[in-house]
Amino acid sequence: MQLSIIGCGYLGAVHAAAMAELGHTVVGVDVDAHKVAELAAGRAPFFEPGLPEILRSAVASGRLRFSTAMADASAAEVHFLAVGTPQQAGTDAADLSYVDAAFDGLIPHLAPGSLVVGKSTVPVGTAARLAGLLAERAPEASLAWNPEFLREGFAVKDTLQPDRLVYGVAGGAGDAVGRAQAATLDQVYRAAIEAGTPRIVTDYATAELVKVSANAFLATKISFINAMSDIAEATGADVTALADAIGHDARIGRRFLNAGIGFGGGCLPKDIRAFAARAEELGRGEALAFLREMDAINLRQRQRVVDAAVGALGGSAFNRRIAILGVTFKPDSDDVRDSPALDVAVQLKGLGADVIVTDPEGIENARRRHPQLAYTSSTAEALRGAELVVLATEWSEFRALDPAEASALVARPSIIDGRNVLDPARWRAAGWTYRGIGRP
Ligand code: UDX
């Protein structure tokens, strides 16, 4: 099929490359000329395992090209909207200006019968509003909403082999137009459908809500276990053993129950805020008031790590050398958006600490935002002379650190395991003062 992808960030660039990999002919459109040039040369503008390979092969095959001109999308039968919906400055609501601008720009280029498919995470009600605009300005085209659930670090796999496909179609599953839209999307995703991927065809509002409620649930799971870690700390219990034990209950499940410094990234934090803000607009703020609490628990985890660091240094971080291992919001990503690790580093620096940060992929992005921090690409260099080590992002190279080798580098063998990924017994046996999150 002929597809266009409007917006070539994390979501759009991966979607474009993955759709071309499936055999479709794809044009990716973005307003950022530099990004377009990089992608057109087969280079991924961000770190995502597996993306450079499919990008290069798709560009070389001629099935994938990139452009800054919306007119280049005009040949496509299906147009995916994949622009960002960041948090609005000064409020918790989502900023829809990119969605609106992309939609506006696309309308004059829509051929009769073409399908516009929203993938961006939007406040419920957005699809119905855009469908109304389409009916006025391009009545022969139609709109569907097809939320994306990809995780950074697994984005290629999540796009090619999704857990589920959700189509929000015009009029819902029972409507003739909606059924035709679903059939078109089935063609786009034929490979996944043939592999047995579950597919839910529903109305716009449900599709929009599926995405934000999934993220709200995941955020709640993490904040729940982080709240337990606080109680564990007050009682001498071990939150890791607790998570293992409750995780054996299939109704609960062990995944997303890792206590630590908390969640960050370009999705969970802003999505739960935007969802709560939308509920307030709908007069249902009380229903999602708990999400404000999840956000507060999450932010408190960062403060707990900062407080623990100050405590570990005997009450003041001033002029004390602290090594921060990891700065991205999670491993296998170079993304530092709303990263708890970066936040902790900045807070400790603000307390006068001599902070040195290391990360396998995130240094450039972190330096751009916080040039006041010192960075090194070498873990050994970061550890050298440190009076305290904070493991803030669980990259495999940090999990695999040898406590004996590390203790030969530091000034004081004291570590805060902000992700509960190290073996406390092994680190203590090597002479370290080990502190986890909610572990005795
Ligand atoms: C998330 C959703 O998982 C994905 O489905 C959605 O499409 C976009 O948002 P992503 O932002 O890539 O994906 O990150 P995710 O893997 O969900 O991790 C989010 C944050 O939670 C990270 O900071 C991670 O470190 C943290 N986390 C995750 C925990 O603190 N504990 C856990 O047990 C799991």
PDB file of N, CA, C and O in Angstrom, residues 36 76 128 209 221 299:
ATOM      1  N   VAL A  36      14.786  15.091   8.645  1.00  0.00           N
ATOM      2  CA  VAL A  36      14.427  14.486   7.359  1.00  0.00           C
ATOM      3  C   VAL A  36      15.695  14.086   6.594  1.00  0.00           C
ATOM      4  O   VAL A  36      15.774  12.991   6.031  1.00  0.00           O
ATOM      5  N   ALA A  76      -0.565   8.940  -1.093  1.00  0.00           N
ATOM      6  CA  ALA A  76      -0.843   7.856  -0.142  1.00  0.00           C
ATOM      7  C   ALA A  76      -2.344   7.583   0.006  1.00  0.00           C
ATOM      8  O   ALA A  76      -3.161   8.497  -0.047  1.00  0.00           O
ATOM      9  N   ALA A 128     -13.085  12.756  17.445  1.00  0.00           N
ATOM     10  CA  ALA A 128     -14.420  13.195  17.011  1.00  0.00           C
ATOM     11  C   ALA A 128     -14.353  14.634  16.487  1.00  0.00           C
ATOM     12  O   ALA A 128     -14.971  14.965  15.464  1.00  0.00           O
ATOM     13  N   LEU A 209      -9.196   6.250  24.715  1.00  0.00           N
ATOM     14  CA  LEU A 209      -9.103   5.919  26.142  1.00  0.00           C
ATOM     15  C   LEU A 209      -8.245   4.681  26.397  1.00  0.00           C
ATOM     16  O   LEU A 209      -7.602   4.573  27.443  1.00  0.00           O
ATOM     17  N   LYS A 221       0.794   0.949  38.608  1.00  0.00           N
ATOM     18  CA  LYS A 221       1.502  -0.249  39.089  1.00  0.00           C
ATOM     19  C   LYS A 221       2.866   0.145  39.662  1.00  0.00           C
ATOM     20  O   LYS A 221       3.245  -0.292  40.755  1.00  0.00           O
ATOM     21  N   LEU A 299       7.111  11.392  41.960  1.00  0.00           N
ATOM     22  CA  LEU A 299       8.084  12.492  42.139  1.00  0.00           C
ATOM     23  C   LEU A 299       8.776  12.376  43.495  1.00  0.00           C
ATOM     24  O   LEU A 299       9.937  12.737  43.647  1.00  0.00           O
TER      25      LEU A 299
END
